[in-house]
mmCIF file of N, CA, C and O in Angstrom:
data_model
loop_
_atom_site.group_PDB
_atom_site.id
_atom_site.type_symbol
_atom_site.label_atom_id
_atom_site.label_comp_id
_atom_site.label_asym_id
_atom_site.label_seq_id
_atom_site.Cartn_x
_atom_site.Cartn_y
_atom_site.Cartn_z
ATOM 1 N N MET A 1 0.855 -0.719 -0.381
ATOM 2 C CA MET A 1 0.236 0.522 0.161
ATOM 3 C C MET A 1 1.266 1.463 -0.257
ATOM 4 O O MET A 1 2.025 1.696 0.414
ATOM 5 N N HIS A 2 0.777 2.249 -0.556
ATOM 6 C CA HIS A 2 1.545 3.425 -1.238
ATOM 7 C C HIS A 2 0.506 4.848 0.175
ATOM 8 O O HIS A 2 -0.750 4.562 -0.287
ATOM 9 N N ARG A 3 1.770 5.957 0.342
ATOM 10 C CA ARG A 3 0.455 6.422 0.792
ATOM 11 C C ARG A 3 1.226 7.758 -0.718
ATOM 12 O O ARG A 3 1.965 7.833 -0.729
ATOM 13 N N ILE A 4 -0.143 8.424 -0.161
ATOM 14 C CA ILE A 4 -0.676 9.013 -1.454
ATOM 15 C C ILE A 4 -0.570 10.201 -1.423
ATOM 16 O O ILE A 4 -1.605 11.461 -0.616
ATOM 17 N N VAL A 5 0.936 11.301 -1.459
ATOM 18 C CA VAL A 5 0.886 13.141 -1.269
ATOM 19 C C VAL A 5 0.179 14.165 -1.756
ATOM 20 O O VAL A 5 0.270 13.326 -3.343
ATOM 21 N N ASN A 6 -1.155 14.931 -2.191
ATOM 22 C CA ASN A 6 -1.332 15.316 -2.837
ATOM 23 C C ASN A 6 -0.540 16.589 -2.029
ATOM 24 O O ASN A 6 -0.628 17.095 -1.560
ATOM 25 N N LEU A 7 -0.314 17.393 -3.299
ATOM 26 C CA LEU A 7 0.709 18.491 -3.727
ATOM 27 C C LEU A 7 0.183 19.714 -4.131
ATOM 28 O O LEU A 7 0.719 20.713 -4.761
ATOM 29 N N THR A 8 -1.421 19.524 -4.194
ATOM 30 C CA THR A 8 -2.452 20.704 -5.265
ATOM 31 C C THR A 8 -2.664 21.095 -3.681
ATOM 32 O O THR A 8 -3.176 20.244 -3.053
ATOM 33 N N PRO A 9 -3.544 22.582 -4.611
ATOM 34 C CA PRO A 9 -4.372 22.761 -3.388
ATOM 35 C C PRO A 9 -5.549 22.611 -2.669
ATOM 36 O O PRO A 9 -6.699 23.125 -2.494
ATOM 37 N N HIS A 10 -5.613 21.883 -4.153
ATOM 38 C CA HIS A 10 -7.997 21.404 -3.911
ATOM 39 C C HIS A 10 -7.906 19.170 -3.724
ATOM 40 O O HIS A 10 -6.389 18.858 -4.197
ATOM 41 N N GLU A 11 -8.761 19.438 -2.671
ATOM 42 C CA GLU A 11 -9.203 17.710 -3.200
ATOM 43 C C GLU A 11 -9.532 16.984 -4.245
ATOM 44 O O GLU A 11 -9.531 17.334 -4.713
ATOM 45 N N LEU A 12 -8.133 15.661 -3.595
ATOM 46 C CA LEU A 12 -8.314 14.835 -5.397
ATOM 47 C C LEU A 12 -9.643 14.247 -4.941
ATOM 48 O O LEU A 12 -9.446 13.545 -4.088
ATOM 49 N N THR A 13 -10.304 13.888 -6.127
ATOM 50 C CA THR A 13 -10.963 13.098 -6.472
ATOM 51 C C THR A 13 -11.388 12.286 -7.165
ATOM 52 O O THR A 13 -11.159 12.895 -8.323
ATOM 53 N N PHE A 14 -11.053 11.014 -6.895
ATOM 54 C CA PHE A 14 -10.539 9.777 -8.478
ATOM 55 C C PHE A 14 -12.666 9.212 -8.083
ATOM 56 O O PHE A 14 -12.763 9.175 -6.815
ATOM 57 N N ILE A 15 -12.700 9.068 -9.395
ATOM 58 C CA ILE A 15 -13.811 9.150 -10.220
ATOM 59 C C ILE A 15 -14.550 7.693 -10.373
ATOM 60 O O ILE A 15 -13.046 7.547 -11.850
ATOM 61 N N GLY A 16 -14.520 6.128 -10.070
ATOM 62 C CA GLY A 16 -14.725 5.025 -10.863
ATOM 63 C C GLY A 16 -15.440 4.973 -11.863
ATOM 64 O O GLY A 16 -16.610 6.301 -12.214
ATOM 65 N N SER A 17 -14.968 4.159 -12.986
ATOM 66 C CA SER A 17 -15.976 3.811 -14.350
ATOM 67 C C SER A 17 -17.790 4.601 -14.539
ATOM 68 O O SER A 17 -18.614 4.454 -14.922
ATOM 69 N N ASP A 18 -18.127 4.118 -12.900
ATOM 70 C CA ASP A 18 -19.703 3.929 -12.871
ATOM 71 C C ASP A 18 -19.906 4.882 -12.051
ATOM 72 O O ASP A 18 -21.376 5.044 -10.994
ATOM 73 N N GLY A 19 -19.480 6.049 -12.312
ATOM 74 C CA GLY A 19 -19.578 7.123 -11.154
ATOM 75 C C GLY A 19 -19.073 6.755 -9.658
ATOM 76 O O GLY A 19 -19.701 8.128 -8.916
ATOM 77 N N THR A 20 -19.004 6.573 -8.960
ATOM 78 C CA THR A 20 -18.936 6.832 -7.664
ATOM 79 C C THR A 20 -16.990 6.786 -7.354
ATOM 80 O O THR A 20 -16.760 6.766 -7.759
ATOM 81 N N THR A 21 -17.319 7.007 -6.499
ATOM 82 C CA THR A 21 -16.443 8.170 -5.456
ATOM 83 C C THR A 21 -15.136 6.758 -5.146
ATOM 84 O O THR A 21 -15.364 6.115 -4.353
ATOM 85 N N ILE A 22 -14.270 6.597 -5.549
ATOM 86 C CA ILE A 22 -12.762 5.249 -5.233
ATOM 87 C C ILE A 22 -12.224 5.921 -4.348
ATOM 88 O O ILE A 22 -11.854 5.554 -2.822
ATOM 89 N N ALA A 23 -11.616 6.722 -3.834
ATOM 90 C CA ALA A 23 -11.043 8.190 -2.976
ATOM 91 C C ALA A 23 -11.112 9.356 -3.470
ATOM 92 O O ALA A 23 -11.303 10.381 -4.176
ATOM 93 N N ARG A 24 -11.208 10.105 -1.813
ATOM 94 C CA ARG A 24 -10.737 10.861 -1.659
ATOM 95 C C ARG A 24 -9.723 12.440 -1.043
ATOM 96 O O ARG A 24 -8.873 10.776 -0.477
ATOM 97 N N ILE A 25 -8.449 12.245 -1.667
ATOM 98 C CA ILE A 25 -7.664 12.791 -1.031
ATOM 99 C C ILE A 25 -6.795 14.200 -0.773
ATOM 100 O O ILE A 25 -7.234 15.138 -1.945
ATOM 101 N N PRO A 26 -7.370 15.317 0.904
ATOM 102 C CA PRO A 26 -7.345 16.190 0.514
ATOM 103 C C PRO A 26 -5.389 16.243 0.530
ATOM 104 O O PRO A 26 -4.293 16.014 0.314
ATOM 105 N N PRO A 27 -5.928 18.816 0.668
ATOM 106 C CA PRO A 27 -4.044 18.782 0.424
ATOM 107 C C PRO A 27 -3.532 18.217 1.229
ATOM 108 O O PRO A 27 -3.744 18.150 2.440
ATOM 109 N N SER A 28 -2.506 18.380 1.339
ATOM 110 C CA SER A 28 -1.131 18.423 2.616
ATOM 111 C C SER A 28 -0.749 20.126 3.302
ATOM 112 O O SER A 28 -0.181 19.690 4.321
ATOM 113 N N GLY A 29 -0.876 20.987 2.308
ATOM 114 C CA GLY A 29 -0.675 21.087 2.475
ATOM 115 C C GLY A 29 0.437 22.375 1.842
ATOM 116 O O GLY A 29 1.392 23.536 2.193
ATOM 117 N N ILE A 30 1.585 21.809 1.785
ATOM 118 C CA ILE A 30 2.299 21.768 0.316
ATOM 119 C C ILE A 30 2.137 21.900 -1.073
ATOM 120 O O ILE A 30 1.272 21.190 -1.101
ATOM 121 N N VAL A 31 2.357 22.724 -1.915
ATOM 122 C CA VAL A 31 1.894 23.469 -3.228
ATOM 123 C C VAL A 31 3.287 23.125 -3.679
ATOM 124 O O VAL A 31 3.739 24.151 -3.891
ATOM 125 N N ALA A 32 3.994 21.486 -4.382
ATOM 126 C CA ALA A 32 5.367 22.409 -5.505
ATOM 127 C C ALA A 32 4.183 21.909 -7.070
ATOM 128 O O ALA A 32 2.847 22.868 -7.184
ATOM 129 N N ARG A 33 5.515 23.838 -7.114
ATOM 130 C CA ARG A 33 5.278 23.913 -8.079
ATOM 131 C C ARG A 33 6.588 24.187 -8.890
ATOM 132 O O ARG A 33 7.008 23.697 -8.768
ATOM 133 N N VAL A 34 6.445 24.427 -10.421
ATOM 134 C CA VAL A 34 7.457 25.380 -10.924
ATOM 135 C C VAL A 34 7.935 26.651 -10.852
ATOM 136 O O VAL A 34 6.979 27.186 -11.460
ATOM 137 N N ALA A 35 8.966 26.941 -10.823
ATOM 138 C CA ALA A 35 9.156 28.293 -10.596
ATOM 139 C C ALA A 35 9.162 28.746 -12.710
ATOM 140 O O ALA A 35 9.732 27.936 -13.191
ATOM 141 N N SER A 36 9.118 30.048 -12.269
ATOM 142 C CA SER A 36 8.808 30.887 -14.262
ATOM 143 C C SER A 36 9.064 31.997 -14.010
ATOM 144 O O SER A 36 9.533 33.212 -13.123
ATOM 145 N N THR A 37 10.000 32.624 -14.699
ATOM 146 C CA THR A 37 10.246 34.198 -14.418
ATOM 147 C C THR A 37 9.513 34.591 -15.962
ATOM 148 O O THR A 37 9.660 33.273 -17.381
ATOM 149 N N SER A 38 9.089 35.772 -16.147
ATOM 150 C CA SER A 38 8.433 36.007 -17.492
ATOM 151 C C SER A 38 8.279 38.257 -17.694
ATOM 152 O O SER A 38 9.110 38.178 -17.358
ATOM 153 N N LYS A 39 8.951 37.792 -19.741
ATOM 154 C CA LYS A 39 9.107 38.813 -18.735
ATOM 155 C C LYS A 39 8.474 39.777 -20.930
ATOM 156 O O LYS A 39 8.241 39.003 -21.841
ATOM 157 N N GLN A 40 7.135 40.580 -20.895
ATOM 158 C CA GLN A 40 6.630 41.042 -22.427
ATOM 159 C C GLN A 40 7.736 40.897 -23.241
ATOM 160 O O GLN A 40 8.626 41.818 -23.271
ATOM 161 N N ILE A 41 6.791 40.719 -24.285
ATOM 162 C CA ILE A 41 8.071 40.501 -26.075
ATOM 163 C C ILE A 41 7.804 41.071 -26.589
ATOM 164 O O ILE A 41 8.680 41.526 -28.140
ATOM 165 N N ASP A 42 6.577 41.610 -27.003
ATOM 166 C CA ASP A 42 5.801 42.187 -27.870
ATOM 167 C C ASP A 42 4.092 42.221 -27.478
ATOM 168 O O ASP A 42 3.657 42.021 -25.932
ATOM 169 N N VAL A 43 3.443 42.583 -28.114
ATOM 170 C CA VAL A 43 1.714 42.888 -28.490
ATOM 171 C C VAL A 43 1.589 42.734 -29.727
ATOM 172 O O VAL A 43 1.715 43.383 -29.704
ATOM 173 N N LEU A 44 -0.150 42.315 -29.230
ATOM 174 C CA LEU A 44 -0.801 41.404 -30.543
ATOM 175 C C LEU A 44 -1.842 42.628 -30.264
ATOM 176 O O LEU A 44 -2.661 41.376 -29.163
ATOM 177 N N ASP A 45 -2.214 43.350 -30.938
ATOM 178 C CA ASP A 45 -3.398 43.959 -30.943
ATOM 179 C C ASP A 45 -4.050 44.433 -29.658
ATOM 180 O O ASP A 45 -4.893 43.904 -28.962
ATOM 181 N N GLY A 46 -3.040 45.282 -29.079
ATOM 182 C CA GLY A 46 -3.295 45.116 -27.795
ATOM 183 C C GLY A 46 -3.103 44.166 -26.342
ATOM 184 O O GLY A 46 -2.621 45.201 -25.862
ATOM 185 N N ILE A 47 -2.896 43.564 -26.706
ATOM 186 C CA ILE A 47 -2.576 42.176 -25.620
ATOM 187 C C ILE A 47 -1.706 42.061 -25.254
ATOM 188 O O ILE A 47 -0.213 41.084 -26.669
ATOM 189 N N PRO A 48 -0.628 42.348 -24.584
ATOM 190 C CA PRO A 48 0.603 42.131 -24.503
ATOM 191 C C PRO A 48 0.936 40.260 -24.897
ATOM 192 O O PRO A 48 0.058 39.255 -24.256
ATOM 193 N N VAL A 49 2.202 40.491 -24.966
ATOM 194 C CA VAL A 49 2.843 39.112 -25.116
ATOM 195 C C VAL A 49 3.903 38.986 -24.532
ATOM 196 O O VAL A 49 4.154 39.300 -23.921
ATOM 197 N N PHE A 50 4.383 37.154 -23.874
ATOM 198 C CA PHE A 50 5.169 36.915 -22.558
ATOM 199 C C PHE A 50 6.197 35.771 -23.528
ATOM 200 O O PHE A 50 5.092 35.167 -23.978
ATOM 201 N N SER A 51 7.161 35.484 -22.912
ATOM 202 C CA SER A 51 8.363 34.518 -23.310
ATOM 203 C C SER A 51 8.096 34.271 -21.890
ATOM 204 O O SER A 51 8.385 34.801 -20.423
ATOM 205 N N THR A 52 7.707 33.229 -21.331
ATOM 206 C CA THR A 52 8.262 32.256 -19.719
ATOM 207 C C THR A 52 9.374 31.908 -20.152
ATOM 208 O O THR A 52 9.314 30.539 -20.940
ATOM 209 N N GLU A 53 10.590 31.396 -18.930
ATOM 210 C CA GLU A 53 11.167 30.473 -18.801
ATOM 211 C C GLU A 53 10.952 29.734 -17.744
ATOM 212 O O GLU A 53 10.760 29.910 -16.804
ATOM 213 N N PHE A 54 11.051 28.208 -17.892
ATOM 214 C CA PHE A 54 10.449 27.844 -16.569
ATOM 215 C C PHE A 54 11.749 27.017 -15.867
ATOM 216 O O PHE A 54 12.492 26.258 -16.924
ATOM 217 N N GLY A 55 11.830 26.907 -14.409
ATOM 218 C CA GLY A 55 13.133 26.901 -14.028
ATOM 219 C C GLY A 55 12.883 25.853 -12.882
ATOM 220 O O GLY A 55 12.185 24.490 -13.403
ATOM 221 N N GLU A 56 13.138 25.035 -12.325
ATOM 222 C CA GLU A 56 13.403 24.311 -10.931
ATOM 223 C C GLU A 56 12.436 23.399 -10.562
ATOM 224 O O GLU A 56 10.626 24.616 -10.095
ATOM 225 N N VAL A 57 12.099 22.634 -10.259
ATOM 226 C CA VAL A 57 10.471 22.103 -8.782
ATOM 227 C C VAL A 57 10.833 22.825 -7.229
ATOM 228 O O VAL A 57 12.303 22.338 -7.040
ATOM 229 N N VAL A 58 10.196 23.711 -6.939
ATOM 230 C CA VAL A 58 10.295 23.846 -5.782
ATOM 231 C C VAL A 58 8.930 22.981 -5.068
ATOM 232 O O VAL A 58 7.827 22.986 -5.451
ATOM 233 N N GLU A 59 8.892 23.645 -3.979
ATOM 234 C CA GLU A 59 7.483 22.425 -2.361
ATOM 235 C C GLU A 59 7.987 21.199 -2.827
ATOM 236 O O GLU A 59 6.594 20.509 -2.913
ATOM 237 N N LEU A 60 8.455 20.379 -4.149
ATOM 238 C CA LEU A 60 8.466 19.332 -3.933
ATOM 239 C C LEU A 60 9.491 18.105 -3.551
ATOM 240 O O LEU A 60 10.440 17.844 -2.844
ATOM 241 N N PRO A 61 8.764 17.610 -2.120
ATOM 242 C CA PRO A 61 9.094 16.181 -1.099
ATOM 243 C C PRO A 61 9.896 15.505 -1.747
ATOM 244 O O PRO A 61 9.912 14.983 -2.836
ATOM 245 N N ASP A 62 11.733 15.207 -0.821
ATOM 246 C CA ASP A 62 12.198 14.039 -1.348
ATOM 247 C C ASP A 62 11.778 12.356 -1.465
ATOM 248 O O ASP A 62 10.146 12.791 -0.843
ATOM 249 N N PRO A 63 12.491 12.131 -2.597
ATOM 250 C CA PRO A 63 11.962 11.233 -2.061
ATOM 251 C C PRO A 63 11.104 10.112 -2.063
ATOM 252 O O PRO A 63 12.539 10.628 -0.527
ATOM 253 N N GLU A 64 10.120 9.053 -1.207
ATOM 254 C CA GLU A 64 10.004 7.980 0.104
ATOM 255 C C GLU A 64 9.483 7.359 -0.274
ATOM 256 O O GLU A 64 8.816 6.506 -0.666
ATOM 257 N N GLU A 65 9.627 5.907 0.400
ATOM 258 C CA GLU A 65 9.839 4.521 -0.015
ATOM 259 C C GLU A 65 8.694 4.629 0.011
ATOM 260 O O GLU A 65 7.353 4.823 1.432
ATOM 261 N N ASP A 66 7.377 4.174 -1.030
ATOM 262 C CA ASP A 66 6.117 3.769 -0.742
ATOM 263 C C ASP A 66 5.080 4.890 -0.748
ATOM 264 O O ASP A 66 3.808 4.931 0.052
ATOM 265 N N THR A 67 5.982 5.932 -1.122
ATOM 266 C CA THR A 67 5.230 7.060 -1.371
ATOM 267 C C THR A 67 4.982 7.781 -2.562
ATOM 268 O O THR A 67 6.269 7.919 -2.951
ATOM 269 N N VAL A 68 4.414 8.197 -2.849
ATOM 270 C CA VAL A 68 4.370 8.993 -4.276
ATOM 271 C C VAL A 68 3.198 10.029 -3.818
ATOM 272 O O VAL A 68 2.546 10.020 -2.786
ATOM 273 N N TYR A 69 3.881 11.194 -5.037
ATOM 274 C CA TYR A 69 3.059 12.770 -4.736
ATOM 275 C C TYR A 69 2.576 13.369 -6.833
ATOM 276 O O TYR A 69 2.330 12.667 -7.168
ATOM 277 N N VAL A 70 1.101 13.646 -5.811
ATOM 278 C CA VAL A 70 0.351 14.162 -6.876
ATOM 279 C C VAL A 70 0.163 15.525 -7.303
ATOM 280 O O VAL A 70 0.312 16.159 -5.795
ATOM 281 N N ALA A 71 0.954 15.724 -8.181
ATOM 282 C CA ALA A 71 0.766 17.232 -8.387
ATOM 283 C C ALA A 71 0.208 17.892 -9.457
ATOM 284 O O ALA A 71 0.061 17.463 -10.238
ATOM 285 N N SER A 72 0.420 18.913 -9.730
ATOM 286 C CA SER A 72 -0.167 19.433 -11.629
ATOM 287 C C SER A 72 0.825 18.334 -12.468
ATOM 288 O O SER A 72 1.828 17.903 -12.373
ATOM 289 N N THR A 73 0.459 18.701 -13.859
ATOM 290 C CA THR A 73 0.091 18.047 -15.078
ATOM 291 C C THR A 73 2.206 19.123 -15.158
ATOM 292 O O THR A 73 3.532 17.964 -15.177
ATOM 293 N N LEU A 74 2.789 20.349 -15.027
ATOM 294 C CA LEU A 74 3.600 20.762 -15.288
ATOM 295 C C LEU A 74 4.153 20.875 -13.749
ATOM 296 O O LEU A 74 5.697 20.192 -14.657
ATOM 297 N N VAL A 75 4.312 20.227 -12.791
ATOM 298 C CA VAL A 75 5.160 19.509 -12.074
ATOM 299 C C VAL A 75 6.144 18.341 -12.407
ATOM 300 O O VAL A 75 6.840 17.868 -12.371
ATOM 301 N N ALA A 76 4.953 17.759 -12.516
ATOM 302 C CA ALA A 76 5.495 15.864 -12.912
ATOM 303 C C ALA A 76 5.747 16.288 -14.285
ATOM 304 O O ALA A 76 7.286 14.999 -13.690
ATOM 305 N N GLN A 77 5.284 16.669 -15.676
ATOM 306 C CA GLN A 77 6.683 16.684 -15.932
ATOM 307 C C GLN A 77 8.036 16.949 -16.122
ATOM 308 O O GLN A 77 8.841 16.426 -16.496
ATOM 309 N N ALA A 78 7.783 18.337 -15.253
ATOM 310 C CA ALA A 78 9.743 18.558 -14.963
ATOM 311 C C ALA A 78 10.095 17.436 -14.011
ATOM 312 O O ALA A 78 10.836 17.055 -14.289
ATOM 313 N N ALA A 79 9.461 16.913 -12.791
ATOM 314 C CA ALA A 79 10.435 15.699 -12.657
ATOM 315 C C ALA A 79 10.306 14.328 -12.943
ATOM 316 O O ALA A 79 11.530 13.954 -12.379
ATOM 317 N N ALA A 80 9.242 14.175 -14.068
ATOM 318 C CA ALA A 80 9.535 13.003 -14.600
ATOM 319 C C ALA A 80 11.131 13.153 -15.563
ATOM 320 O O ALA A 80 11.874 13.028 -15.663
ATOM 321 N N ARG A 81 11.204 14.711 -16.309
ATOM 322 C CA ARG A 81 12.850 15.088 -16.868
ATOM 323 C C ARG A 81 14.019 14.781 -15.736
ATOM 324 O O ARG A 81 15.182 14.964 -16.064
ATOM 325 N N ALA A 82 13.409 15.346 -13.969
ATOM 326 C CA ALA A 82 14.885 14.526 -13.246
ATOM 327 C C ALA A 82 15.300 13.516 -12.833
ATOM 328 O O ALA A 82 16.114 13.709 -12.103
ATOM 329 N N GLY A 83 14.080 12.757 -12.841
ATOM 330 C CA GLY A 83 14.223 11.392 -13.174
ATOM 331 C C GLY A 83 13.307 11.051 -12.252
ATOM 332 O O GLY A 83 14.254 9.789 -11.487
ATOM 333 N N ARG A 84 12.932 11.989 -11.368
ATOM 334 C CA ARG A 84 11.651 10.838 -11.165
ATOM 335 C C ARG A 84 10.943 10.308 -11.441
ATOM 336 O O ARG A 84 10.394 10.784 -12.128
ATOM 337 N N THR A 85 10.297 9.055 -10.411
ATOM 338 C CA THR A 85 8.970 8.152 -11.024
ATOM 339 C C THR A 85 7.858 7.112 -10.034
ATOM 340 O O THR A 85 7.413 7.438 -9.850
ATOM 341 N N ASP A 86 7.966 8.510 -8.562
ATOM 342 C CA ASP A 86 7.244 8.982 -7.734
ATOM 343 C C ASP A 86 6.661 10.442 -8.251
ATOM 344 O O ASP A 86 5.778 9.916 -6.644
ATOM 345 N N VAL A 87 6.131 10.912 -8.514
ATOM 346 C CA VAL A 87 5.870 12.067 -9.013
ATOM 347 C C VAL A 87 3.826 12.341 -10.038
ATOM 348 O O VAL A 87 4.589 12.009 -11.249
ATOM 349 N N PHE A 88 2.769 12.396 -10.119
ATOM 350 C CA PHE A 88 2.012 11.593 -10.710
ATOM 351 C C PHE A 88 1.344 13.239 -10.883
ATOM 352 O O PHE A 88 1.525 14.357 -10.379
ATOM 353 N N SER A 89 0.468 12.898 -11.964
ATOM 354 C CA SER A 89 -1.400 14.299 -11.552
ATOM 355 C C SER A 89 -2.013 14.296 -11.536
ATOM 356 O O SER A 89 -2.180 11.773 -12.927
ATOM 357 N N PRO A 90 -3.311 14.256 -11.392
ATOM 358 C CA PRO A 90 -4.609 13.669 -12.599
ATOM 359 C C PRO A 90 -4.720 13.477 -13.747
ATOM 360 O O PRO A 90 -3.778 14.653 -14.609
ATOM 361 N N ALA A 91 -5.247 12.601 -13.755
ATOM 362 C CA ALA A 91 -5.775 11.537 -15.320
ATOM 363 C C ALA A 91 -7.335 11.906 -15.578
ATOM 364 O O ALA A 91 -7.946 11.107 -14.581
ATOM 365 N N GLU A 92 -7.509 12.312 -16.437
ATOM 366 C CA GLU A 92 -9.110 12.358 -17.185
ATOM 367 C C GLU A 92 -9.367 13.302 -16.753
ATOM 368 O O GLU A 92 -10.551 12.342 -15.696
ATOM 369 N N ALA A 93 -9.949 14.499 -16.387
ATOM 370 C CA ALA A 93 -10.857 15.188 -15.837
ATOM 371 C C ALA A 93 -12.035 14.760 -15.801
ATOM 372 O O ALA A 93 -12.373 14.361 -17.298
ATOM 373 N N ILE A 94 -12.724 14.859 -15.365
ATOM 374 C CA ILE A 94 -14.137 14.261 -15.208
ATOM 375 C C ILE A 94 -14.850 15.960 -14.695
ATOM 376 O O ILE A 94 -15.132 16.761 -13.372
ATOM 377 N N LEU A 95 -16.028 16.388 -15.575
ATOM 378 C CA LEU A 95 -16.653 17.662 -15.473
ATOM 379 C C LEU A 95 -17.890 17.300 -15.361
ATOM 380 O O LEU A 95 -18.471 16.016 -15.421
ATOM 381 N N ASP A 96 -18.482 18.333 -14.306
ATOM 382 C CA ASP A 96 -19.746 18.248 -14.352
ATOM 383 C C ASP A 96 -20.626 19.216 -15.376
ATOM 384 O O ASP A 96 -19.945 19.349 -16.881
ATOM 385 N N GLU A 97 -22.153 19.280 -15.288
ATOM 386 C CA GLU A 97 -23.342 19.195 -16.409
ATOM 387 C C GLU A 97 -22.327 21.017 -16.844
ATOM 388 O O GLU A 97 -22.595 22.102 -18.185
ATOM 389 N N GLU A 98 -22.240 22.164 -15.759
ATOM 390 C CA GLU A 98 -21.735 23.060 -16.470
ATOM 391 C C GLU A 98 -20.080 23.389 -16.518
ATOM 392 O O GLU A 98 -19.421 24.544 -16.740
ATOM 393 N N GLY A 99 -19.116 22.159 -16.422
ATOM 394 C CA GLY A 99 -17.619 22.434 -17.567
ATOM 395 C C GLY A 99 -16.982 22.150 -15.889
ATOM 396 O O GLY A 99 -15.942 22.475 -17.022
ATOM 397 N N ARG A 100 -17.077 22.361 -14.884
ATOM 398 C CA ARG A 100 -16.009 22.440 -13.767
ATOM 399 C C ARG A 100 -15.935 21.104 -13.695
ATOM 400 O O ARG A 100 -16.128 19.998 -13.733
ATOM 401 N N VAL A 101 -15.002 20.991 -12.443
ATOM 402 C CA VAL A 101 -13.671 19.911 -12.735
ATOM 403 C C VAL A 101 -14.734 19.284 -11.331
ATOM 404 O O VAL A 101 -14.182 19.909 -10.161
ATOM 405 N N ILE A 102 -14.807 17.959 -11.301
ATOM 406 C CA ILE A 102 -15.188 17.701 -10.455
ATOM 407 C C ILE A 102 -14.013 16.002 -9.779
ATOM 408 O O ILE A 102 -14.775 15.710 -8.419
ATOM 409 N N GLY A 103 -13.608 15.481 -10.362
ATOM 410 C CA GLY A 103 -12.507 15.265 -10.113
ATOM 411 C C GLY A 103 -11.771 14.413 -10.636
ATOM 412 O O GLY A 103 -12.120 14.076 -12.718
ATOM 413 N N CYS A 104 -10.942 12.967 -11.058
ATOM 414 C CA CYS A 104 -10.941 12.335 -11.749
ATOM 415 C C CYS A 104 -10.524 11.111 -12.043
ATOM 416 O O CYS A 104 -10.899 10.221 -11.146
ATOM 417 N N ARG A 105 -10.000 9.810 -13.550
ATOM 418 C CA ARG A 105 -10.433 8.861 -13.163
ATOM 419 C C ARG A 105 -9.590 8.471 -12.439
ATOM 420 O O ARG A 105 -8.975 7.083 -12.115
ATOM 421 N N GLY A 106 -7.864 8.907 -12.414
ATOM 422 C CA GLY A 106 -6.722 8.168 -11.508
ATOM 423 C C GLY A 106 -5.006 8.865 -11.819
ATOM 424 O O GLY A 106 -6.178 10.275 -12.263
ATOM 425 N N LEU A 107 -4.890 8.708 -11.628
ATOM 426 C CA LEU A 107 -3.515 9.158 -12.072
ATOM 427 C C LEU A 107 -2.298 9.036 -13.106
ATOM 428 O O LEU A 107 -2.383 8.716 -14.109
ATOM 429 N N GLN A 108 -1.653 9.807 -14.018
ATOM 430 C CA GLN A 108 -0.921 10.057 -15.205
ATOM 431 C C GLN A 108 0.867 9.933 -13.978
ATOM 432 O O GLN A 108 1.223 10.664 -14.105
ATOM 433 N N LEU A 109 1.370 8.604 -14.806
ATOM 434 C CA LEU A 109 3.151 9.738 -15.219
ATOM 435 C C LEU A 109 3.909 9.605 -16.167
ATOM 436 O O LEU A 109 3.499 8.705 -17.126
ATOM 437 N N PRO A 110 4.073 11.330 -16.512
ATOM 438 C CA PRO A 110 4.408 11.375 -17.510
ATOM 439 C C PRO A 110 6.026 10.633 -18.054
ATOM 440 O O PRO A 110 6.763 9.766 -16.995
ATOM 441 N N VAL A 111 5.826 10.492 -19.810
ATOM 442 C CA VAL A 111 7.217 9.637 -20.723
ATOM 443 C C VAL A 111 7.586 10.801 -20.710
ATOM 444 O O VAL A 111 7.300 12.424 -21.471
#
């Protein structure tokens, strides 16, 4: 059995194909993110255009045995590029009638 640590600011709700809730994982209080810097490089029809450079992942705990982390897709991708295999992101969002995310089908591991 794995310990699943939610590194997002939202509760994660996993919903099975039959519509039942499989699991709910509360936020851990730590929010992993990818550091970034942006600078305006142009204006398009009055709208500023920015160039964004992404850097290191911050607030990502060190690997622990039998522990997986769930973060944003951007964080999971950056962690995978750094050789981490324990950082996942939510997979297959489930939306309500108004288009709001109410859960997901599972976890994804970037390749």
